[in-house]
Short mmCIF file of C-alpha atoms and ligand atoms in Angstrom, two decimals:
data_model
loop_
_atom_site.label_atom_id
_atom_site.label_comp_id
_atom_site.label_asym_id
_atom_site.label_seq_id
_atom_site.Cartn_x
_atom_site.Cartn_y
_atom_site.Cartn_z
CA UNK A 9 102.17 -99.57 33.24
CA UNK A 10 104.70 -100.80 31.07
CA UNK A 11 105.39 -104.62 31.91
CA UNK A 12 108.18 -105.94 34.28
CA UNK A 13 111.19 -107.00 31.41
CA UNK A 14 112.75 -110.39 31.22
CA UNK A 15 115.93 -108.96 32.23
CA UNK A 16 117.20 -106.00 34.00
CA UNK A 17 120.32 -105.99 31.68
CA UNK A 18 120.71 -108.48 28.58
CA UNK A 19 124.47 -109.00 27.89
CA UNK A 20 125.22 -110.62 24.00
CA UNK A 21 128.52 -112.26 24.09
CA UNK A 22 130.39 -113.89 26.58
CA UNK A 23 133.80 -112.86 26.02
CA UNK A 24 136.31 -111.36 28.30
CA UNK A 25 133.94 -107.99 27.62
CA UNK A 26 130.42 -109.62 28.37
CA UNK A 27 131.56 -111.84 31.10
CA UNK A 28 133.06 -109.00 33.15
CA UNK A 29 130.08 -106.55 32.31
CA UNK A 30 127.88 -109.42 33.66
CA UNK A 31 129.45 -110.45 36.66
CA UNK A 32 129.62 -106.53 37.82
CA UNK A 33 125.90 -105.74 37.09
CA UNK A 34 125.03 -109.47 38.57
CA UNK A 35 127.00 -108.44 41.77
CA UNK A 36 125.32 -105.21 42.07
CA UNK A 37 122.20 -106.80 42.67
CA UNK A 38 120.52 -106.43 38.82
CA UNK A 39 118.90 -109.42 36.61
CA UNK A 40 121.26 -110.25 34.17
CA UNK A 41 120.79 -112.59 30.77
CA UNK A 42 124.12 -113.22 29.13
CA UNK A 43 123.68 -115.01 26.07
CA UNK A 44 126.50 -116.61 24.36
CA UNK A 45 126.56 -118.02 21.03
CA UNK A 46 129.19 -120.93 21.93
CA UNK A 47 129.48 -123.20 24.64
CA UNK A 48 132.15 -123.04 26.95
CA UNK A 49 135.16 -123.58 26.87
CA UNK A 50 135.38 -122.31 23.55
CA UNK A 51 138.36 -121.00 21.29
CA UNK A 52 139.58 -117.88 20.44
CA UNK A 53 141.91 -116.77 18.10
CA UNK A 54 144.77 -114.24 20.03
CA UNK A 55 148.21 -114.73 21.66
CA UNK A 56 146.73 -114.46 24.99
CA UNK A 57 148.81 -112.15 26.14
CA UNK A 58 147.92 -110.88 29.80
CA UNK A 59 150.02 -107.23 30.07
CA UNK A 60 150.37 -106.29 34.39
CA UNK A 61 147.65 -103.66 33.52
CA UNK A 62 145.45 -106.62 32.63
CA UNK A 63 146.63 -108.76 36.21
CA UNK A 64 145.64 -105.79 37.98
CA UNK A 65 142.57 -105.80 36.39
CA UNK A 66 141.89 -109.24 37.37
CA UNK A 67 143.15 -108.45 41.34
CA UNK A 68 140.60 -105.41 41.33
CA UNK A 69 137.33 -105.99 39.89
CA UNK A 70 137.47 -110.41 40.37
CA UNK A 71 139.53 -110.48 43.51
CA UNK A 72 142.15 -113.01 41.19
CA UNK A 73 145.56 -111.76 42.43
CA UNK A 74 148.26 -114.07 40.61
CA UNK A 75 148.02 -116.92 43.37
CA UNK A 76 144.32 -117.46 42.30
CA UNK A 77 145.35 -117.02 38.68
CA UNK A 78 147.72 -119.91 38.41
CA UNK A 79 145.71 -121.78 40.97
CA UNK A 80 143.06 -121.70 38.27
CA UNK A 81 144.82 -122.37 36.05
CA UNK A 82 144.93 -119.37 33.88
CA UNK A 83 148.55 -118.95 33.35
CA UNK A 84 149.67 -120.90 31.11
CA UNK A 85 153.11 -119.27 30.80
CA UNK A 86 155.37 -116.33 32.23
CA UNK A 87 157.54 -114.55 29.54
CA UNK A 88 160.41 -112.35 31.73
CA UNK A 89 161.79 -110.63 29.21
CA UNK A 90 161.09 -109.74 25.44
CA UNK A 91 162.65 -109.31 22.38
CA UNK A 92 162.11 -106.52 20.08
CA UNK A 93 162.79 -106.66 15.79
CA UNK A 94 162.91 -104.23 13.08
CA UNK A 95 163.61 -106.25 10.02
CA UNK A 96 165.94 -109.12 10.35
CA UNK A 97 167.69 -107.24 13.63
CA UNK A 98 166.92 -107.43 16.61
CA UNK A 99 167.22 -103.81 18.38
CA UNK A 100 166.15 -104.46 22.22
CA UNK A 101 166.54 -107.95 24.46
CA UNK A 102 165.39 -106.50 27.50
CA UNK A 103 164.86 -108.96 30.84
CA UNK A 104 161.63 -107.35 32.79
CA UNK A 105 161.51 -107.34 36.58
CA UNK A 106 157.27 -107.65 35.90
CA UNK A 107 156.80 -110.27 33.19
CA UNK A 108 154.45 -110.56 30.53
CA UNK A 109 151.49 -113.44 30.67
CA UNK A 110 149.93 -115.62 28.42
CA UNK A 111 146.40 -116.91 29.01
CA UNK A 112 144.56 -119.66 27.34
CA UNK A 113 141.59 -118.06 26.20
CA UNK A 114 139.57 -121.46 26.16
CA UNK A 115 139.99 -121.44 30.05
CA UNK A 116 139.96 -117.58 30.38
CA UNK A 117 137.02 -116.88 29.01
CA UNK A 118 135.26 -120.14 30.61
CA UNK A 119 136.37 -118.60 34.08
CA UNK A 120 134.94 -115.27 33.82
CA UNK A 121 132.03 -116.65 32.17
CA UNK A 122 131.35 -119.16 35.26
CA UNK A 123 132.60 -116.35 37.63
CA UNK A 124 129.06 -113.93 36.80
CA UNK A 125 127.37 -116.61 36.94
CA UNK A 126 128.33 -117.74 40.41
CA UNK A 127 127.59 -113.98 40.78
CA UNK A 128 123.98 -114.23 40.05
CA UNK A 129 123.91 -113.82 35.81
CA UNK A 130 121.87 -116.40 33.70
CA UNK A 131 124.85 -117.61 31.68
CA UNK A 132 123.03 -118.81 28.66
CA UNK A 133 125.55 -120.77 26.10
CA UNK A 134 124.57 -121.64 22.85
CA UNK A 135 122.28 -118.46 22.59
CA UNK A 136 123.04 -116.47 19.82
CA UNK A 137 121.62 -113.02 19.17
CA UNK A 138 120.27 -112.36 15.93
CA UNK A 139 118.61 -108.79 16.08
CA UNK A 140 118.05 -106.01 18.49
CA UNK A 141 115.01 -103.39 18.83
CA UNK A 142 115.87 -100.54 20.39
CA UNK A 143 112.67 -98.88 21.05
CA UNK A 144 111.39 -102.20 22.40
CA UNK A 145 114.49 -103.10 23.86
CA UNK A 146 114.31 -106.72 22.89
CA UNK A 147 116.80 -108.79 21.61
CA UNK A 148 115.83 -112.04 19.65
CA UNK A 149 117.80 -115.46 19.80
CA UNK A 150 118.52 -117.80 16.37
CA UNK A 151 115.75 -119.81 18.17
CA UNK A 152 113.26 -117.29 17.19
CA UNK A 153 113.05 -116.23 21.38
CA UNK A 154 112.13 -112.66 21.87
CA UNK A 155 113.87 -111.01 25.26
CA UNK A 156 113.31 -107.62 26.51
CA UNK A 157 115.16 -105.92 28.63
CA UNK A 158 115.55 -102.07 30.18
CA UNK A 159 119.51 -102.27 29.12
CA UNK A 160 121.28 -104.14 26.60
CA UNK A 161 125.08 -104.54 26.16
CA UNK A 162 126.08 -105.46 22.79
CA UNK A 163 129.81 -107.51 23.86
CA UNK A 164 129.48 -109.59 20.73
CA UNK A 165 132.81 -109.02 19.60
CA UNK A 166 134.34 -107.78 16.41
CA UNK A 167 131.51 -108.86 13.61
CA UNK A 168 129.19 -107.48 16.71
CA UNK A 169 125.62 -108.06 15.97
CA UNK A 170 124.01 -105.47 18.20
CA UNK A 171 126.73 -103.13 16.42
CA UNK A 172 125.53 -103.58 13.00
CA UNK A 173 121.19 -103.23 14.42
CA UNK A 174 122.47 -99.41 15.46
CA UNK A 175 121.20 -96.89 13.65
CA UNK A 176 123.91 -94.84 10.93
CA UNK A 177 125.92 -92.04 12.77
CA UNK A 178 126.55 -94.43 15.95
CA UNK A 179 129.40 -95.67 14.75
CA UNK A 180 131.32 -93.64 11.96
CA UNK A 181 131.84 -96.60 9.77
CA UNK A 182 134.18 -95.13 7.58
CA UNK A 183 136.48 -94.62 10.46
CA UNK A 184 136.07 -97.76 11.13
CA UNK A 185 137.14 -99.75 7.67
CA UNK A 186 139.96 -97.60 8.09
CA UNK A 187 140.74 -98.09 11.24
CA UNK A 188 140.40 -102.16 10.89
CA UNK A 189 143.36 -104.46 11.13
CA UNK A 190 143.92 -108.26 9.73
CA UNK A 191 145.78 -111.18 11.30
CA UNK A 192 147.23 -114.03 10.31
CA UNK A 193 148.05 -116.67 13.51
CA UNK A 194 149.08 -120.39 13.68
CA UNK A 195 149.46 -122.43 16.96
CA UNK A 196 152.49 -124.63 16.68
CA UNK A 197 153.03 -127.55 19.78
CA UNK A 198 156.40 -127.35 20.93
CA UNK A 199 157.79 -130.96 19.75
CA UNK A 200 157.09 -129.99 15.97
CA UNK A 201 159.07 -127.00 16.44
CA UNK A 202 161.67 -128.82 17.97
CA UNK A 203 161.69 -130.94 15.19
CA UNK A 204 160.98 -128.50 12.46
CA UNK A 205 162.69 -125.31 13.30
CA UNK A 206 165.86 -123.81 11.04
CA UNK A 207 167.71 -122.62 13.46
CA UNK A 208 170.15 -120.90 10.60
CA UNK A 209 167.30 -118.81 9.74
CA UNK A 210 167.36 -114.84 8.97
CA UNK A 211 166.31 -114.06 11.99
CA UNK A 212 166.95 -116.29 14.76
CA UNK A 213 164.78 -116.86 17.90
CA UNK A 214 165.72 -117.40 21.45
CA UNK A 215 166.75 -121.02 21.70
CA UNK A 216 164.01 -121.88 24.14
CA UNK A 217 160.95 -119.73 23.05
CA UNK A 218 160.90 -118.21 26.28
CA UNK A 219 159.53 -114.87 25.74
CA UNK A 220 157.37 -112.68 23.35
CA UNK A 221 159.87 -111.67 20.34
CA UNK A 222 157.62 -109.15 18.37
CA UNK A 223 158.63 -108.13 14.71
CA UNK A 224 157.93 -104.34 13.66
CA UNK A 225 157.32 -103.59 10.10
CA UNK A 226 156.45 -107.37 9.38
CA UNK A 227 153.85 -106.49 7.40
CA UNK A 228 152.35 -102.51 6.36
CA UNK A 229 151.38 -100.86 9.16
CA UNK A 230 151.40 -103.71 11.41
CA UNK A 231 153.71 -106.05 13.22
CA UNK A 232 154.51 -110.22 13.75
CA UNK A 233 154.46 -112.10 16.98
CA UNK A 234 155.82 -115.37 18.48
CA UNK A 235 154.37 -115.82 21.80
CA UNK A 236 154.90 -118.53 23.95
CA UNK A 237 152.72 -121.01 25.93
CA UNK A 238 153.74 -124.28 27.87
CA UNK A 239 152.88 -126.95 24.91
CA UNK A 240 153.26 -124.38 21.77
CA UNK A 241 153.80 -121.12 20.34
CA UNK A 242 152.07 -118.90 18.45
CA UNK A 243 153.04 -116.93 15.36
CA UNK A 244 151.03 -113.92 13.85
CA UNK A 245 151.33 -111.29 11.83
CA UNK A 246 148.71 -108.67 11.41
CA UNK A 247 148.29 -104.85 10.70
CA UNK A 248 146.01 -102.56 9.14
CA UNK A 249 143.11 -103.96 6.75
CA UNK A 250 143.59 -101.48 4.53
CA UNK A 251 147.65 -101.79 4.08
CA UNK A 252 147.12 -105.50 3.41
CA UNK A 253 144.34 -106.67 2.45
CA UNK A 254 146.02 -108.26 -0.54
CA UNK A 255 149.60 -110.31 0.00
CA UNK A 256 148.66 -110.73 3.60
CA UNK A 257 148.94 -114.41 3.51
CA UNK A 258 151.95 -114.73 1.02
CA UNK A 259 153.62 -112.21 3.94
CA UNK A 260 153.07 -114.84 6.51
CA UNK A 261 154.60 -116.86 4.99
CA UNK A 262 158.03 -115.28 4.30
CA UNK A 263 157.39 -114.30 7.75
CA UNK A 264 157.78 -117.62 8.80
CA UNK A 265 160.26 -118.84 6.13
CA UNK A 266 162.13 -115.73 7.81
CA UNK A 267 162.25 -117.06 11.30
CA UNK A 268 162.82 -120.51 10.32
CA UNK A 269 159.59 -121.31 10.50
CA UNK A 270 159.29 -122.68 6.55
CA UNK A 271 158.22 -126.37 7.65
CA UNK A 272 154.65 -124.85 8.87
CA UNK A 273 154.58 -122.30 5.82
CA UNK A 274 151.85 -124.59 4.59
CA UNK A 275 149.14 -124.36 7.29
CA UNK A 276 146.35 -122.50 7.27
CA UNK A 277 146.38 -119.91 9.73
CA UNK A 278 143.22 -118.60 10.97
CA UNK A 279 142.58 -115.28 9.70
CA UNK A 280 140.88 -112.69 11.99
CA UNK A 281 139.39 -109.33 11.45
CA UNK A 282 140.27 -107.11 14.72
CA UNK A 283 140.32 -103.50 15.71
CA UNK A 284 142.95 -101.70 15.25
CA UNK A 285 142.51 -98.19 16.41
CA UNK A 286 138.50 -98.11 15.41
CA UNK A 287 137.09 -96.83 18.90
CA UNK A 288 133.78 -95.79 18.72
CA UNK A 289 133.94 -92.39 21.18
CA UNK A 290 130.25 -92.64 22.05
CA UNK A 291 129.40 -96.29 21.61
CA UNK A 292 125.54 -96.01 22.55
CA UNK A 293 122.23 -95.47 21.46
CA UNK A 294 119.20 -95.47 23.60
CA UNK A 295 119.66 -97.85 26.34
CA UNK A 296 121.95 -100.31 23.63
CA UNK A 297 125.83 -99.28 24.55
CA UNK A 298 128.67 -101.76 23.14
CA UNK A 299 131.89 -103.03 25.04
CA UNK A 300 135.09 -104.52 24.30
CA UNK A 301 135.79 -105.74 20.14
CA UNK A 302 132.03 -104.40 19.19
CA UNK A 303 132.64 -101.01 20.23
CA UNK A 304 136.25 -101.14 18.31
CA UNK A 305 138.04 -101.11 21.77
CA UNK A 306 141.54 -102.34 21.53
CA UNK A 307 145.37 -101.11 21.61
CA UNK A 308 146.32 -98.95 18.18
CA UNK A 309 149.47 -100.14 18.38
CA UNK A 310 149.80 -104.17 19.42
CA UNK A 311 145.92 -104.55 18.70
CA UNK A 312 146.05 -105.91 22.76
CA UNK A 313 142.42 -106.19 23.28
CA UNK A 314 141.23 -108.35 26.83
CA UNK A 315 142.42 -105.35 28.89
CA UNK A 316 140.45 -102.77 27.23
CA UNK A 317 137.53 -105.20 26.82
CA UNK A 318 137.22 -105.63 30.51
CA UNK A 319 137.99 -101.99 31.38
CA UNK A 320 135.26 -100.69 28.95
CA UNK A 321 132.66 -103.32 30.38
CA UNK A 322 133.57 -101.91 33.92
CA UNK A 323 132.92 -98.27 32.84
CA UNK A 324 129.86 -99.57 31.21
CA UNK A 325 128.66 -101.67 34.01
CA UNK A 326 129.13 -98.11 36.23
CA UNK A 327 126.62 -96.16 33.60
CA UNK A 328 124.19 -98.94 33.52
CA UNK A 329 123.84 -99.53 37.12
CA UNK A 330 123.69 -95.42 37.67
CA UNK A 331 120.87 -95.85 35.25
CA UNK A 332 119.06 -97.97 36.32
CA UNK A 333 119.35 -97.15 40.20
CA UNK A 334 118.74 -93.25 40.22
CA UNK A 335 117.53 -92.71 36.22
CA UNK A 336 121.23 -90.94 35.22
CA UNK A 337 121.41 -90.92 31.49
CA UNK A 338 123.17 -94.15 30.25
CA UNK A 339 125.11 -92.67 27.01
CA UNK A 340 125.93 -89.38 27.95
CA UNK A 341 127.40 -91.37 31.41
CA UNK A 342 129.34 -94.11 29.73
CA UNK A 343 130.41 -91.64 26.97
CA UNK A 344 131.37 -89.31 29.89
CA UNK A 345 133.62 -92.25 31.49
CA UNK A 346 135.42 -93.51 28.34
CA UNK A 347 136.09 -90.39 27.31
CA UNK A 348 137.73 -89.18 31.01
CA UNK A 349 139.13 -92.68 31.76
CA UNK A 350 139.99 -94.39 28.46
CA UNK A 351 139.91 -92.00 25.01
CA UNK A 352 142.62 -89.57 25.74
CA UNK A 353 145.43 -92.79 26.14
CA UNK A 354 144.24 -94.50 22.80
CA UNK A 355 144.44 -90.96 21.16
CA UNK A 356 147.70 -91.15 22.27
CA UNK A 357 148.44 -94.61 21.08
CA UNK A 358 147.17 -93.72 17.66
CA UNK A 359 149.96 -91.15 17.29
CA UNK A 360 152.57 -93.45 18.31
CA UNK A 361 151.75 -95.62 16.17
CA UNK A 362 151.28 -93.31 12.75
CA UNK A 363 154.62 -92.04 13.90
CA UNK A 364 156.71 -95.08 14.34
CA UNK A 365 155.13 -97.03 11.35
CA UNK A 366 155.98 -93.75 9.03
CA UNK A 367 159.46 -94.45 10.39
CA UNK A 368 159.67 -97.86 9.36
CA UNK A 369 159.39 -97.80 5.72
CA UNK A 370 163.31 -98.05 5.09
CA UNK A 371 163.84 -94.23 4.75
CA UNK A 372 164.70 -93.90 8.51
CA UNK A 373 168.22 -95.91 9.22
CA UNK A 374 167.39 -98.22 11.27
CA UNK A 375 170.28 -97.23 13.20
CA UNK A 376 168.33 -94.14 14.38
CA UNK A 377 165.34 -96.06 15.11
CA UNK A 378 167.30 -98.05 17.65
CA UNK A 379 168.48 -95.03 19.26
CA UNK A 380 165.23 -93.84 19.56
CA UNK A 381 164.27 -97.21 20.99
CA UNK A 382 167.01 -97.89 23.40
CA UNK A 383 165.97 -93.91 24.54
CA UNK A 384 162.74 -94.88 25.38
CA UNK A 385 162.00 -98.06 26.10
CA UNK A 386 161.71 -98.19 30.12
CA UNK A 387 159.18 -95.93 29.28
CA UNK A 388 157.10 -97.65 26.45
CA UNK A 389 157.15 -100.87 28.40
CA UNK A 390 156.10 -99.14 31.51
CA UNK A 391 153.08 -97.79 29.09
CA UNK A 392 152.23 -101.14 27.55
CA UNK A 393 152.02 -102.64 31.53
CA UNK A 394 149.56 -99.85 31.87
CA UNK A 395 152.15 -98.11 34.72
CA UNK A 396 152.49 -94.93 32.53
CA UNK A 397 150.71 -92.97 30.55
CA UNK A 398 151.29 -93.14 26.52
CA UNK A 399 150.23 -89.42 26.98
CA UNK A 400 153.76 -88.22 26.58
CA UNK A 401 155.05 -91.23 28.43
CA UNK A 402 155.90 -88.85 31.73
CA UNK A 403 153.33 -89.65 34.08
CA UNK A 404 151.92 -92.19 36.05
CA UNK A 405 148.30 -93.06 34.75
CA UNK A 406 145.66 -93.76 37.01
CA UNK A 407 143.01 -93.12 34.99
CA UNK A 408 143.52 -96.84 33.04
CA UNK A 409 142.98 -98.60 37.03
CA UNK A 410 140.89 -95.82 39.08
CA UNK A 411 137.54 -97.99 40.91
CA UNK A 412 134.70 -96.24 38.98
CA UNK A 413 132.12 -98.47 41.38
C1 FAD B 518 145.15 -112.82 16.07
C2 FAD B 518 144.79 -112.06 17.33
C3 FAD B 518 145.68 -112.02 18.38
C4 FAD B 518 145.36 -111.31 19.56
N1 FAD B 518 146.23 -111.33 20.60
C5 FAD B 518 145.92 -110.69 21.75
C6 FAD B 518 146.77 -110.76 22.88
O1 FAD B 518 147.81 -111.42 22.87
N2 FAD B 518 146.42 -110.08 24.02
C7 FAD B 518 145.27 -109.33 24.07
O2 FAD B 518 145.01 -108.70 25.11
N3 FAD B 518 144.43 -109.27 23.01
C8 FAD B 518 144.70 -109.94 21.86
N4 FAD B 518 143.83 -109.91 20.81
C9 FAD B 518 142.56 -109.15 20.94
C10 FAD B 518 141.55 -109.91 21.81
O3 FAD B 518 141.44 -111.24 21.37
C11 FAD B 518 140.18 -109.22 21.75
O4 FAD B 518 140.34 -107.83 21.80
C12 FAD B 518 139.27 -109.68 22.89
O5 FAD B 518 138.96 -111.05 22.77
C13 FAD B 518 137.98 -108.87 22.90
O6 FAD B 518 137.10 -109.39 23.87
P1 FAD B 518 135.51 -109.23 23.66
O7 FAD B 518 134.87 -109.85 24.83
O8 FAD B 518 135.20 -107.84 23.28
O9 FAD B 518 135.19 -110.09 22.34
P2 FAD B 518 135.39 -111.65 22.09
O10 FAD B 518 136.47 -112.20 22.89
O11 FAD B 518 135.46 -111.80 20.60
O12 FAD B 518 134.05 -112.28 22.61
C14 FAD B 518 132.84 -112.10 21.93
C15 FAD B 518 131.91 -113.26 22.31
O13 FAD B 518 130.63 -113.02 21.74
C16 FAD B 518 130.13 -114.23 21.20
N5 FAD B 518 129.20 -113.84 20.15
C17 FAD B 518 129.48 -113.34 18.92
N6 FAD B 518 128.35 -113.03 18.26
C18 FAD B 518 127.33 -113.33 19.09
C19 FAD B 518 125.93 -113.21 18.99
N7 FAD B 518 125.34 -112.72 17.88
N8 FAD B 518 125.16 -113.60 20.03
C20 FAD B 518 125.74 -114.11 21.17
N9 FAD B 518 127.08 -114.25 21.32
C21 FAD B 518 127.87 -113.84 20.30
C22 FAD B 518 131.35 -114.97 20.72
O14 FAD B 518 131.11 -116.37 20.65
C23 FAD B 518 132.37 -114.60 21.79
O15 FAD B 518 132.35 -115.52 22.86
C24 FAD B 518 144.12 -110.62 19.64
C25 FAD B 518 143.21 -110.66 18.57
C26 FAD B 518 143.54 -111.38 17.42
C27 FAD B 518 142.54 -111.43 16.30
#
């Protein structure tokens, strides 16, 4: 007889992905190993925007309704309204009944992290996994450690580790490089933009910051933020790897010049890969599946990524525990999930998105493009809040929230 395994379940990477994939299988009774490269609280680059599909999340699966969210102290600011851009104009100021959140993802991540392991996971920081066997099923640590385990989750984020161990044909990597985006982002405390700001600039901002203005067409194939927090903001621009992989950083800075923004022009942002649209459809191999970033799990259009982390780690969490309670196949059930609960809305997405970016390379009037905007915006915010489905934008969709436990 084979011998007992370290670990029922080893998770690698204690992001929003690992943490929540952790906590779940924890909770359900399972031994769980989450190692984390980084110590908590860590940094990570992203506006931290929470959308209400995200706070629902957080209500359902951690029993955080927005009480226990701001007593922890995980919003950090509530944007009621948002402003949209093509160019220098600005087509829609909308106010929204449901706001838009910002997290800070040093104390976001920290949470969830502590919350599996209040839940029963071995939260191991500074634990970084450096290869993966499959047919053993071990995982080995930059220590030189060797862990086995009967599942492992690889939730190591966008340069993902256990990602890169899988065999060819997993992941269709050319998909992926083409599927990849790039972002530019710089965190800016309030005072210096106070101090700093042109407010005669191209394209002027709301006086006080207040809520997310987002830029279409800032870059190819991709879009610019200002988000704001309490102390700061936070300006980004990212899109497609492919579409600008050269000029991306001489683009942030017009960007910035643009929204008067020239005094920071000379920082250096942090430049992140992220994915953009590069889903893997069946993101396992023999009892190795990937969540979140590693599995290529994010919005195609706004590249919003700590919902679909979460919800993939929660389908995930399902397979695995089906597995290893009554011996139901983990891939084909995970694939089976994602591809019933999850696929069909970022297929969706992924038209939306060729569609409007084809439209916004100056041979539409931009006229028309507001039309079309003003037409349908209700509707696209009620899809980005996860209320509606992006599947024609008609009906309600369930399938993003339904319990799979
Ligand atoms: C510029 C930018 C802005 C963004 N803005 C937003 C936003 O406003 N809202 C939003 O919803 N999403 C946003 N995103 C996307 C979001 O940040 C990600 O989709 C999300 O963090 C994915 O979560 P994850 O748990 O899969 O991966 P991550 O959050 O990347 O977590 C992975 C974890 O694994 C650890 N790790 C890595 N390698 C190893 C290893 N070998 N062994 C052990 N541990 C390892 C890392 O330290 C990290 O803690 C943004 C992304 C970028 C780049």
């Amino acid at each position: 007889m084979r011998d007992q395994p370290d670990y029922d379940v080893i998770v690698a990477g204690g992001g929003p992905a690992g943490s929540t994939a952790a906590f779940l299988l924890a909770k359900a009774g399972h031994r769980v190993g989450l190692f984390e490269r980084a110590v908590y609280p860590r940094e990570k680059v992203c506006g931290g925007c929470l959308t209400q599909k995200s706070v629902r999340f957080l209500d359902r699966v951690f029993s955080l309704p927005l009480d226990a969210l701001r007593r922890e102290g995980l919003l950090d600011f509530t944007g009621k309204g948002c402003a949209l851009y093509i160019g220098n104009r600005r087509v829609l100021a909308e106010g929204l009944a449901e706001p838009f959140y910002f997290t800070r993802r040093d104390r976001y991540d920290a949470c969830l992290a502590l919350m599996a392991r209040e839940a029963g996971a071995e939260v191991r920081e500074g634990t970084e996994v450096t290869a993966v066997d499959h047919v053993q099923r071990t995982v080995t640590t930059a220590e030189g450690e060797r862990c086995s385990a009967r599942v492992i989750v690889g939730a190591d984020g966008i340069h993902s580790s256990v990602r890169r161990s899988l065999p060819e044909g997993v992941v269709d990597r050319q998909r992926w490089r083409r599927n990849l985006g790039l972002a530019l982002e710089i965190k800016i405390n309030r005072g210096e933009v106070e101090m700093h700001q042109n407010r005669e600039a191209a394209i002027p901002l709301d006086a006080d910051i207040g809520i997310p203005h987002v830029f279409l067409g800032a870059c190819p194939m991709g879009y610019g933020w200002v988000f704001p927090n309490t102390d700061a903001v936070i300006v980004g621009i990212g899109g497609l790897f492919e579409a600008n992989r050269r000029g991306l950083p001489g683009r942030f800075r017009e960007f910035l010049e643009s929204i008067g923004f020239a005094a920071f022009a000379d920082r250096k942002p942090a430049g992140c890969l992220l994915p953009f649209g590069n889903y893997t459809p069946s993101p396992a191999h023999e009892a190795t599946v990937l969540v979140g970033d590693a599995g290529g799990f994010t919005s195609p259009i706004l590249g919003e990524g700590i919902f679909y982390a979460q919800r993939t780690a929660e389908l995930a969490a399902h397979a695995i525990d089906r597995h290893l309670t009554s011996g139901a196949p983990l891939a084909a059930t995970y694939t089976f999930l994602l591809n019933r609960r999850l696929i069909p809305e970022l297929e969706a997405e992924m038209r939306i998105r060729d569609f409007l970016h084809s439209h916004l390379d100056g041979r539409t009037p931009v006229i028309l493009l507001r039309l079309l905007i003003r037409a349908t915006r209700r509707r696209v915010i009620d899809a980005v809040q996860g209320h509606r489905s992006f599947q024609g934008l008609f009906r309600r969709d369930e399938d993003l929230h339904t319990a799979v436990w």
